[in-house]
mmCIF file of N, CA and C in Angstrom:
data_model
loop_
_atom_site.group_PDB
_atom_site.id
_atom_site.type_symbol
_atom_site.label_atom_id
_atom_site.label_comp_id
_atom_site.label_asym_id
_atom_site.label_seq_id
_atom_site.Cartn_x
_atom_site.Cartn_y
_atom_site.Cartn_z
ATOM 1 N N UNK A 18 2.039 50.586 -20.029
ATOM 2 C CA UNK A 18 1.109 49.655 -19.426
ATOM 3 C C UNK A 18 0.969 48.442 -20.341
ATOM 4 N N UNK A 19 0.733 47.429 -20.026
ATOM 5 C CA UNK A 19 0.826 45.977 -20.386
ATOM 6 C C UNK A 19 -0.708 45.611 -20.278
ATOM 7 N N UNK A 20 -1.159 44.895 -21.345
ATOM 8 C CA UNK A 20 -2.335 44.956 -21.686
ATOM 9 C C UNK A 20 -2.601 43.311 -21.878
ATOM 10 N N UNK A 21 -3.303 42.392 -21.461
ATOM 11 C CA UNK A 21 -3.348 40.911 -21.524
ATOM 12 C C UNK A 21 -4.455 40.191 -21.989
ATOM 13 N N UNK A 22 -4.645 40.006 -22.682
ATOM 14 C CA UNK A 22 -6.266 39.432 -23.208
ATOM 15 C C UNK A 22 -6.080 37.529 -23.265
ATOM 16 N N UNK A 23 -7.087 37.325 -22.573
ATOM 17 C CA UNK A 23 -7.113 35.793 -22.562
ATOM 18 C C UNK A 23 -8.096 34.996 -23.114
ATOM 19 N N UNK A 24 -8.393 34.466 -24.226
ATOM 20 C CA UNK A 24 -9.708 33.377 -24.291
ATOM 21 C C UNK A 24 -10.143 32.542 -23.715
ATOM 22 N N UNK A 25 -11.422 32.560 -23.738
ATOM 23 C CA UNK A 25 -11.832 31.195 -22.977
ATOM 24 C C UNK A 25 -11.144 29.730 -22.456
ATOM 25 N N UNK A 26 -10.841 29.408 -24.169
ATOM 26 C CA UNK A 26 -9.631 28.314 -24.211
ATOM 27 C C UNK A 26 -8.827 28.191 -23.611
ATOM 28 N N UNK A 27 -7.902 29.255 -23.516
ATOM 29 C CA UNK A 27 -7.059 29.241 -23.193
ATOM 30 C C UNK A 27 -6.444 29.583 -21.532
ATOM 31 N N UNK A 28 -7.673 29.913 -21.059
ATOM 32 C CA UNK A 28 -8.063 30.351 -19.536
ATOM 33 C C UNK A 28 -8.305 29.294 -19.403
ATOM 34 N N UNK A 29 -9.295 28.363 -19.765
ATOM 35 C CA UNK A 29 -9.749 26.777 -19.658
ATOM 36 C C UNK A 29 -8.557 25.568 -19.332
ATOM 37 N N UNK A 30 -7.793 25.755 -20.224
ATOM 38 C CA UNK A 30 -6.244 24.801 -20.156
ATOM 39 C C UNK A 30 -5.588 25.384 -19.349
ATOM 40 N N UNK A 31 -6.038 26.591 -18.464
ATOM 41 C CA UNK A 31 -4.579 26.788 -17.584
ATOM 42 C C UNK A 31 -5.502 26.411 -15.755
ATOM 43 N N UNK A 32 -6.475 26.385 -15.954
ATOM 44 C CA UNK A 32 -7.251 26.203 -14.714
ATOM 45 C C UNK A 32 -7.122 24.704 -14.483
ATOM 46 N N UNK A 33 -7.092 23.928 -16.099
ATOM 47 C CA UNK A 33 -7.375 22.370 -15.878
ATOM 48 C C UNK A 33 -6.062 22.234 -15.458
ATOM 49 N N UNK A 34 -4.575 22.839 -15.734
ATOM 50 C CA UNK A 34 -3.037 22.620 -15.345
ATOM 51 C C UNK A 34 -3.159 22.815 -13.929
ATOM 52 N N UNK A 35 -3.900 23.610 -13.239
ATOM 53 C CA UNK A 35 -3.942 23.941 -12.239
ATOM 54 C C UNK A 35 -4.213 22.891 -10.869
ATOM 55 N N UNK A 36 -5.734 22.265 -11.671
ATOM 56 C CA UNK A 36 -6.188 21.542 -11.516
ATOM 57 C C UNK A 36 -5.289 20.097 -11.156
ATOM 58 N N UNK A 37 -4.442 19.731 -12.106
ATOM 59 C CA UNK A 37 -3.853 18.507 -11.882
ATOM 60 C C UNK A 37 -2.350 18.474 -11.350
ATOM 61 N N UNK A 38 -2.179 19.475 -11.360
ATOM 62 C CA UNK A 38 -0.987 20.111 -9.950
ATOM 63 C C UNK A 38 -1.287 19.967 -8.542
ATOM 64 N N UNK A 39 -2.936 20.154 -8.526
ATOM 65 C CA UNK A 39 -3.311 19.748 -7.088
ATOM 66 C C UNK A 39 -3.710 18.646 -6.409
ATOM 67 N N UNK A 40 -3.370 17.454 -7.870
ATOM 68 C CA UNK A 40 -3.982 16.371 -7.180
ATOM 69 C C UNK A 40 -3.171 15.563 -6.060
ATOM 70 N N UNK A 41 -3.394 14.831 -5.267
ATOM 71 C CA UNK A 41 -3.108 14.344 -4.196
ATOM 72 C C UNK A 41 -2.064 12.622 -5.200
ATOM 73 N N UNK A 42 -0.837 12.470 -4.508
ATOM 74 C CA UNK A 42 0.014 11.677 -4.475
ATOM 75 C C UNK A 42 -0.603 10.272 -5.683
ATOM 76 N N UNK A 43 -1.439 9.636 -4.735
ATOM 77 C CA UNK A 43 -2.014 8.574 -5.863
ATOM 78 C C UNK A 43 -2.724 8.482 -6.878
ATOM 79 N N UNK A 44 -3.715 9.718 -6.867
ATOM 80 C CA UNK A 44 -4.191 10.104 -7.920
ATOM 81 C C UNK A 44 -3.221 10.421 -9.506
ATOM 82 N N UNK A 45 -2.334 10.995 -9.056
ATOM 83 C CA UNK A 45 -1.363 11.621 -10.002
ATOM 84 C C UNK A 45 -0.260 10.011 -10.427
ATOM 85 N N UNK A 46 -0.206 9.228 -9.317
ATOM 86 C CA UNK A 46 0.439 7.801 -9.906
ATOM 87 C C UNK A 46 -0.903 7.217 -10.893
ATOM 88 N N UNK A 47 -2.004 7.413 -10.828
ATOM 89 C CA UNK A 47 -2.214 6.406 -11.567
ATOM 90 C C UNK A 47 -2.745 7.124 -12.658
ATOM 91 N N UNK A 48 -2.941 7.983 -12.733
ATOM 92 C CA UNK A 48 -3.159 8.777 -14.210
ATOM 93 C C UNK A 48 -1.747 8.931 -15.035
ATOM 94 N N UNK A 49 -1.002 9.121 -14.115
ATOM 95 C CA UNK A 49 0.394 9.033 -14.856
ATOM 96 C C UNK A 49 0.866 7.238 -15.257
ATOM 97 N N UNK A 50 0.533 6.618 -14.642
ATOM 98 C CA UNK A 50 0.442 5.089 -14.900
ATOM 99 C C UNK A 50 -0.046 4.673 -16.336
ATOM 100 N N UNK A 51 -1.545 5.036 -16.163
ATOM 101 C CA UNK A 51 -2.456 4.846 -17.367
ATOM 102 C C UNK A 51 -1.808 5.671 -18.647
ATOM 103 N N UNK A 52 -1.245 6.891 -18.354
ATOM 104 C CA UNK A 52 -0.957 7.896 -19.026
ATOM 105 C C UNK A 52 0.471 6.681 -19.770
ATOM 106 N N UNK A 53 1.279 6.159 -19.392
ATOM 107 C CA UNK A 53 2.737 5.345 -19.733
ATOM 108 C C UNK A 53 2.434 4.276 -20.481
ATOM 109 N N UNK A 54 1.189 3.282 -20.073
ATOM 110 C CA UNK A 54 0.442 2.678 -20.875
ATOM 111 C C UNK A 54 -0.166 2.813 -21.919
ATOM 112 N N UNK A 55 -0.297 3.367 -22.284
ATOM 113 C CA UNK A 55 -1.136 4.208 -23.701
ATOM 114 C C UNK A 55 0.144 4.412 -24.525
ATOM 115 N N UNK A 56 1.139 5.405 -23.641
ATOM 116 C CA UNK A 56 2.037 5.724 -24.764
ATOM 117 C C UNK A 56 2.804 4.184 -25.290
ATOM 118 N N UNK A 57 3.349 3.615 -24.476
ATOM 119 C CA UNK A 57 3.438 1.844 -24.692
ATOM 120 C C UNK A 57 2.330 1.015 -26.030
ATOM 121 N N UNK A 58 1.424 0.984 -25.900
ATOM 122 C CA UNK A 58 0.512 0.496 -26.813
ATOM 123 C C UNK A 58 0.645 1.398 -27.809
ATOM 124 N N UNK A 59 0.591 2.649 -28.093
ATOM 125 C CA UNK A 59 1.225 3.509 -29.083
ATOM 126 C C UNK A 59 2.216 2.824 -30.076
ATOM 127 N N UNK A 60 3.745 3.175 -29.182
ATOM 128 C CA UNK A 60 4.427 2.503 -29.542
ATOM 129 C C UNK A 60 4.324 1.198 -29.940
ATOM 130 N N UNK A 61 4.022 0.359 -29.860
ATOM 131 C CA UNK A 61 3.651 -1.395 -29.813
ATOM 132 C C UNK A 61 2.882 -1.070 -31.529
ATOM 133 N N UNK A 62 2.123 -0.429 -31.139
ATOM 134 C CA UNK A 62 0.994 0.212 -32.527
ATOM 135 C C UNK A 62 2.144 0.320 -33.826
ATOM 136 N N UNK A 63 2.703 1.167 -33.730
ATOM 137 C CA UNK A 63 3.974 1.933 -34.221
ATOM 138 C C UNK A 63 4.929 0.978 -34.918
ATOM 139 N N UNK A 64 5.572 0.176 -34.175
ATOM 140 C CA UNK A 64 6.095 -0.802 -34.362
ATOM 141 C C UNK A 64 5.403 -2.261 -35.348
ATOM 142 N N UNK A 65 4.189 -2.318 -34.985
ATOM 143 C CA UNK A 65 3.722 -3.624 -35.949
ATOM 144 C C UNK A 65 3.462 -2.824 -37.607
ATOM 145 N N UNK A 66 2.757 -1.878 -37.543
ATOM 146 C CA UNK A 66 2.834 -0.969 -38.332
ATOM 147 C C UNK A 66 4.110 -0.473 -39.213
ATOM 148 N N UNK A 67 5.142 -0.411 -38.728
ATOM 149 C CA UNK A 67 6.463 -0.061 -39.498
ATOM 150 C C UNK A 67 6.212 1.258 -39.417
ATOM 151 N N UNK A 68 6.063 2.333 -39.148
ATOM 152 C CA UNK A 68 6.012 3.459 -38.758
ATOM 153 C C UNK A 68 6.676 4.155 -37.286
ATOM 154 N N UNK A 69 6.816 5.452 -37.660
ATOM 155 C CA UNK A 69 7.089 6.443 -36.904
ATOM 156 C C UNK A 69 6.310 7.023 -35.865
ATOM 157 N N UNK A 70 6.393 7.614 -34.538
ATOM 158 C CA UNK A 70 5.247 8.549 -34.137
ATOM 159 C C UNK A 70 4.334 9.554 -35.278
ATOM 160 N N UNK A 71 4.761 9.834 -35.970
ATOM 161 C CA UNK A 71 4.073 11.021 -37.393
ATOM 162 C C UNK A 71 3.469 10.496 -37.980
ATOM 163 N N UNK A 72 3.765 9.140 -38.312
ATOM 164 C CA UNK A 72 2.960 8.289 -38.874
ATOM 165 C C UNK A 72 3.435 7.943 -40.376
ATOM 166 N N UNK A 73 4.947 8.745 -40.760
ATOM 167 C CA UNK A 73 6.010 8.096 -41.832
ATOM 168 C C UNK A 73 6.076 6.619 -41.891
ATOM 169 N N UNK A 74 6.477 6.259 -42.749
ATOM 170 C CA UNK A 74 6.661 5.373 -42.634
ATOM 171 C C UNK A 74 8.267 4.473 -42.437
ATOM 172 N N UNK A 75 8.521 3.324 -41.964
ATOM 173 C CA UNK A 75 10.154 3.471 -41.667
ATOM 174 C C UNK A 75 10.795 2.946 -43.105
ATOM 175 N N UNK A 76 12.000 3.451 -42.860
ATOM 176 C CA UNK A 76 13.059 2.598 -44.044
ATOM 177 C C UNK A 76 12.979 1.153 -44.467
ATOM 178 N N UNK A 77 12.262 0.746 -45.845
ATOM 179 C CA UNK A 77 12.500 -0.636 -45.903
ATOM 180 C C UNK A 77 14.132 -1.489 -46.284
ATOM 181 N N UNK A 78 14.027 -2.643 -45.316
ATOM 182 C CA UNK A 78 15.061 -3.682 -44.910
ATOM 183 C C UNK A 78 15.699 -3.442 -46.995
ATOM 184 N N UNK A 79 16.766 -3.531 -46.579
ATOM 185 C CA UNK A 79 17.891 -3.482 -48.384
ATOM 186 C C UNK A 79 17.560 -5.191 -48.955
ATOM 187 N N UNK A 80 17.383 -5.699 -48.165
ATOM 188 C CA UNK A 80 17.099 -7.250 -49.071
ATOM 189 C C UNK A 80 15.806 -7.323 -48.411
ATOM 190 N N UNK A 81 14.773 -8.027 -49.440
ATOM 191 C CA UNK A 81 13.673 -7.834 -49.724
ATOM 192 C C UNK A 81 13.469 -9.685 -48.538
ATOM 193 N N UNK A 82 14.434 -10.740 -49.066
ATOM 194 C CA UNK A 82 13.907 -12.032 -48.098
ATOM 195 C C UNK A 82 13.649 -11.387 -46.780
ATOM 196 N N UNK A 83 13.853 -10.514 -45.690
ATOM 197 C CA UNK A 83 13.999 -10.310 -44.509
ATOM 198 C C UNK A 83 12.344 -9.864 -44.543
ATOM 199 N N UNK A 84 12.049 -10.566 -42.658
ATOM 200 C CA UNK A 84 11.277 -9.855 -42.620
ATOM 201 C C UNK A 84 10.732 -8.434 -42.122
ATOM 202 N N UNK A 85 9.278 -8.004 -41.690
ATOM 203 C CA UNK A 85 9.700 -6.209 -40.747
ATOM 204 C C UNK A 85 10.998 -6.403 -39.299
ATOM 205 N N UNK A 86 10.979 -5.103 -39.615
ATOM 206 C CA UNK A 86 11.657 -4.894 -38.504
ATOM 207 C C UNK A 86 10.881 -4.903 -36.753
ATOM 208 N N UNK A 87 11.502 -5.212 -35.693
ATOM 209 C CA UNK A 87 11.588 -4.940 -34.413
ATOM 210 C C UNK A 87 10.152 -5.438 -34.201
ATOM 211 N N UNK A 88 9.461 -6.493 -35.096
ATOM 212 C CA UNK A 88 7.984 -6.946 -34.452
ATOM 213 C C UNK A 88 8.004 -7.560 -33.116
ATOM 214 N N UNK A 89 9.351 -8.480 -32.991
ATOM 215 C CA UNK A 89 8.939 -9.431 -31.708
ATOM 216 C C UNK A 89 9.630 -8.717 -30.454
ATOM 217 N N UNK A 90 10.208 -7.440 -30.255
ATOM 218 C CA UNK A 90 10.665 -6.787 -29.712
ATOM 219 C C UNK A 90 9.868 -5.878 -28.813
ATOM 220 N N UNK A 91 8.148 -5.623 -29.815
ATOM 221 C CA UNK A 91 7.211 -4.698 -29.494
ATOM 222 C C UNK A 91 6.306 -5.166 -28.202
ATOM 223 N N UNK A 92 6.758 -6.556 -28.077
ATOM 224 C CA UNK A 92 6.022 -7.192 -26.818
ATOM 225 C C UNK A 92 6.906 -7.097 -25.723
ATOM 226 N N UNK A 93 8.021 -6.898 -25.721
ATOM 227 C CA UNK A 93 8.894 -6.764 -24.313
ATOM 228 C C UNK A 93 9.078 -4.882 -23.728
ATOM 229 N N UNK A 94 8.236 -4.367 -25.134
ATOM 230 C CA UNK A 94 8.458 -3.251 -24.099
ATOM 231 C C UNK A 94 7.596 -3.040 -23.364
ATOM 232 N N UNK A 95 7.674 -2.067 -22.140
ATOM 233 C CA UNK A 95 6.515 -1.755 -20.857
ATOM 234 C C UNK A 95 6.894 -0.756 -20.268
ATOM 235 N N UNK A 96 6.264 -0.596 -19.078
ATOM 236 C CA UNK A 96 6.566 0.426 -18.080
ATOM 237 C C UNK A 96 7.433 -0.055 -16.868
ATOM 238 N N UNK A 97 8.755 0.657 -16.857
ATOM 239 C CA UNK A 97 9.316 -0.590 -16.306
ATOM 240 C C UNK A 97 9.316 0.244 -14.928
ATOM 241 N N UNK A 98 9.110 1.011 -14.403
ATOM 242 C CA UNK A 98 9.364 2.105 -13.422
ATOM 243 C C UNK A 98 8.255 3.317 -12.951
ATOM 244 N N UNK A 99 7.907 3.866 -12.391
ATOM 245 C CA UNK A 99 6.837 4.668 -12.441
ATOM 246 C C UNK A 99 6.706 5.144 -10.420
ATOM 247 N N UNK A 100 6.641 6.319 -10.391
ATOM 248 C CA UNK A 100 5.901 6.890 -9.403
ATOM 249 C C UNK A 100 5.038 7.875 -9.447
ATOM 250 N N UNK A 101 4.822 8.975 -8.309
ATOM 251 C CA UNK A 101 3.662 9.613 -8.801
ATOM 252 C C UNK A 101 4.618 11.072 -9.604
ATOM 253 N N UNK A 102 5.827 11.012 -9.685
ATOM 254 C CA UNK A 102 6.306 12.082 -10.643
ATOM 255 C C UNK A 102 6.493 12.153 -11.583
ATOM 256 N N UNK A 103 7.289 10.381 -12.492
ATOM 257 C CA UNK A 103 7.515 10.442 -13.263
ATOM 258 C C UNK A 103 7.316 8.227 -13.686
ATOM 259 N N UNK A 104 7.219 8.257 -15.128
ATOM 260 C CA UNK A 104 7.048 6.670 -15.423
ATOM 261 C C UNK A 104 8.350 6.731 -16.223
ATOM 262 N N UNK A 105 9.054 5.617 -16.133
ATOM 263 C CA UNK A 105 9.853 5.259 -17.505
ATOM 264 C C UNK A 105 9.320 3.926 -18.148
ATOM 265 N N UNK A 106 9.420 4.111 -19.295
ATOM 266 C CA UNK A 106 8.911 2.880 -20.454
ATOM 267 C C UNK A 106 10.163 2.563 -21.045
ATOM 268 N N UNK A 107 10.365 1.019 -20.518
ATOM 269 C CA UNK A 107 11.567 0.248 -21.267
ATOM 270 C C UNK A 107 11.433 -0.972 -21.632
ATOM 271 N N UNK A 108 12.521 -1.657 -21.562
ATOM 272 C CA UNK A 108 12.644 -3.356 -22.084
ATOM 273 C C UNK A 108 12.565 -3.930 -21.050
ATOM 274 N N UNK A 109 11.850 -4.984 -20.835
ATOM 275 C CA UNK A 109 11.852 -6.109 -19.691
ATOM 276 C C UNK A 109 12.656 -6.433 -19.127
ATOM 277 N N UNK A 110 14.084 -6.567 -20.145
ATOM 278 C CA UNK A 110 15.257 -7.289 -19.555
ATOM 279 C C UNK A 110 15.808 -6.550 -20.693
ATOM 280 N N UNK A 111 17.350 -6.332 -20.123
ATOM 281 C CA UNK A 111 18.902 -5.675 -20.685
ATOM 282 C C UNK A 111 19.491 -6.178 -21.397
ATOM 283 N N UNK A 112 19.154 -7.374 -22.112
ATOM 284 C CA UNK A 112 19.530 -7.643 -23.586
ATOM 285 C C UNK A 112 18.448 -7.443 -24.542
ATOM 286 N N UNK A 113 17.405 -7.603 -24.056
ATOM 287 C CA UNK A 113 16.486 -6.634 -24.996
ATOM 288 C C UNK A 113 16.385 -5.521 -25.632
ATOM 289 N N UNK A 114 16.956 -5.088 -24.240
ATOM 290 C CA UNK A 114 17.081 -2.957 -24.635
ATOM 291 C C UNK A 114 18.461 -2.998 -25.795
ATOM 292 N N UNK A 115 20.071 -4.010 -25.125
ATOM 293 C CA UNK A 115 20.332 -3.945 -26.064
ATOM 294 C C UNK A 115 20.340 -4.467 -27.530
ATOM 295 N N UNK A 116 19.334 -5.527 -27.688
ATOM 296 C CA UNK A 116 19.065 -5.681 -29.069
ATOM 297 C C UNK A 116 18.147 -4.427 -29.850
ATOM 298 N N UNK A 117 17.470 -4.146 -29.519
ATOM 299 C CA UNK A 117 16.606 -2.781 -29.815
ATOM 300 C C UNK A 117 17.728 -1.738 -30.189
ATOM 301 N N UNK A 118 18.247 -1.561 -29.625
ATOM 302 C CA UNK A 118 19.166 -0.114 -29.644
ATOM 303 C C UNK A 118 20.454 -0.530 -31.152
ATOM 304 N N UNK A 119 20.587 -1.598 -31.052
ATOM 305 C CA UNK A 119 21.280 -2.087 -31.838
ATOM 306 C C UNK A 119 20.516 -1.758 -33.609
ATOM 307 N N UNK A 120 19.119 -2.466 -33.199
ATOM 308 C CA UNK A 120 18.112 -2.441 -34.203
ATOM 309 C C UNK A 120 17.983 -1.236 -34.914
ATOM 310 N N UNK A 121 17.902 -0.279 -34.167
ATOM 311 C CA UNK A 121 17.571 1.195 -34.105
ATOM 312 C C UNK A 121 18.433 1.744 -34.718
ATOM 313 N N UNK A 122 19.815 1.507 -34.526
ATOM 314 C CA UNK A 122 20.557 2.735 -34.695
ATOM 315 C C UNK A 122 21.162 1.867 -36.194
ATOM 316 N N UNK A 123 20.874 0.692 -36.414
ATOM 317 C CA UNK A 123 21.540 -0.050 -37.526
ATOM 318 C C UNK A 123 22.885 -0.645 -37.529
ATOM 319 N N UNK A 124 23.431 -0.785 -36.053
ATOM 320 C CA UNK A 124 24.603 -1.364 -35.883
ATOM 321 C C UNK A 124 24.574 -2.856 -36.306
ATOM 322 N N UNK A 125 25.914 -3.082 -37.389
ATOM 323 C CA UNK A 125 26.255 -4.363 -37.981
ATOM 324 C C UNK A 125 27.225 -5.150 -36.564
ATOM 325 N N UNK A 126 26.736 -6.435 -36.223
ATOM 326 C CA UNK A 126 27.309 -7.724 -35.663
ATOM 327 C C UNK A 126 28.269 -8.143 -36.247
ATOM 328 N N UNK A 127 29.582 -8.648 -36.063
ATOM 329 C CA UNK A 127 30.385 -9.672 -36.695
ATOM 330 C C UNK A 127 30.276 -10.914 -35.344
ATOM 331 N N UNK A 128 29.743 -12.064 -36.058
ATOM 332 C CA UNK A 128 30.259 -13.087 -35.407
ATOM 333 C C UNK A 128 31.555 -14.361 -36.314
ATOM 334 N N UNK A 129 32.072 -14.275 -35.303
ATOM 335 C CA UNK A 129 33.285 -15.672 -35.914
ATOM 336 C C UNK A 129 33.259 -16.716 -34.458
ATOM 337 N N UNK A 130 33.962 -17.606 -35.027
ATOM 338 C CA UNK A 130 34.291 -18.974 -34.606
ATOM 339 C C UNK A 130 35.495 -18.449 -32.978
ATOM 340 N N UNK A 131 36.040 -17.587 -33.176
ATOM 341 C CA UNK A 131 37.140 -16.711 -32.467
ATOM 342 C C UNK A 131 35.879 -16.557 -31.018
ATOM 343 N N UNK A 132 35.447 -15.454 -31.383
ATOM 344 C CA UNK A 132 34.359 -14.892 -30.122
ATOM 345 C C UNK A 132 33.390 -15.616 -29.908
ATOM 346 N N UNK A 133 32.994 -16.933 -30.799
ATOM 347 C CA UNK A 133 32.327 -17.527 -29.775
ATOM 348 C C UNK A 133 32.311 -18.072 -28.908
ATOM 349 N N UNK A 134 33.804 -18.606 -29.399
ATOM 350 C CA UNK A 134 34.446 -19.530 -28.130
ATOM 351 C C UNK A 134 34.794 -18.831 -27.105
ATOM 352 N N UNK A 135 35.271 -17.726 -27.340
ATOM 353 C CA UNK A 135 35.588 -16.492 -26.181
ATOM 354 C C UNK A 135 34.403 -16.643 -25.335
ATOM 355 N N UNK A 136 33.407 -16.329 -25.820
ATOM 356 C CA UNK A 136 31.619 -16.010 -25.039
ATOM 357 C C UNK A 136 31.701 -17.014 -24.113
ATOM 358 N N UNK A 137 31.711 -18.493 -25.000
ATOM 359 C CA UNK A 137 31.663 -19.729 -23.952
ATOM 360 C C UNK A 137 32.259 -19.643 -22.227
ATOM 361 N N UNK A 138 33.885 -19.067 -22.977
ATOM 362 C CA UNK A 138 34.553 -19.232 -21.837
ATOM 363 C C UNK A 138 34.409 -18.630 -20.371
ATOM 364 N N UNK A 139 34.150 -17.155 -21.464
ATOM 365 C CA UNK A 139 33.852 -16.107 -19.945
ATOM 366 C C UNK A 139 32.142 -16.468 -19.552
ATOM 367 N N UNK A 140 31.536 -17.364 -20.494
ATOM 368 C CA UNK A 140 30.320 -17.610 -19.521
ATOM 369 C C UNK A 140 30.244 -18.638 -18.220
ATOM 370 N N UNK A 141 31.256 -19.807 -18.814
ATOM 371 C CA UNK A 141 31.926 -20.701 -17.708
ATOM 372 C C UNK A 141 32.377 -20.176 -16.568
ATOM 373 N N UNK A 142 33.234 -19.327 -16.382
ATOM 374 C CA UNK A 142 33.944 -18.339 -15.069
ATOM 375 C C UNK A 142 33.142 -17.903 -14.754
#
């Protein structure tokens, strides 16, 4: 025989799960809305800060002239998507995301005189 003991607590958090499983379509968009927003300002938080979610702190830049990292970046992110199942939080626009990702992962740029003129061209066509 199987024997189950539950606390208060923990009976408490499964009634409130219960609870917000049953809410009706718009209710659940906009708590989940508000809910994407927060984590956004988080992040944004995170970012002016130089920190991690944990609250580490990030790797400082190898030359000291530079300034923080990814500050002016922290304003283009948002909620770019959202219904009542699920939100995604991204970049405004797709060279944003890829400058960020670039930022992030520490990928080095080469520019020359060669590819810029290249850029020009295929921007002309």
């Amino acid at each position: 025989m199987i024997k189950i003991n539950v606390d208060k607590k923990s009976e408490q958090r499964a009634l409130d799960s219960l609870k917000l499983m049953t809410l009706t379509k718009p209710k659940r968009r906009i708590i989940l809305n508000k809910t994407a927003k927060a984590s956004v300002k988080t992040s944004r938080q995170n970012q002016k800060n130089q920190q991690t979610p944990t609250g580490k702190a990030w790797q400082k830049r190898a030359s000291k002239k530079r300034k923080k990292m990814q500050i002016r970046l922290a304003r283009l992110l948002t909620v770019t998507a959202s219904n009542e199942n699920k939100a995604v939080i991204g970049w405004r626009q797709s060279p944003t995301a890829k400058v960020a990702a670039k930022q992030h992962h520490g990928y080095r740029q080469r520019h020359t005189r060669a590819s810029a003129i290249k850029a020009l061209r295929n921007e002309k066509n």
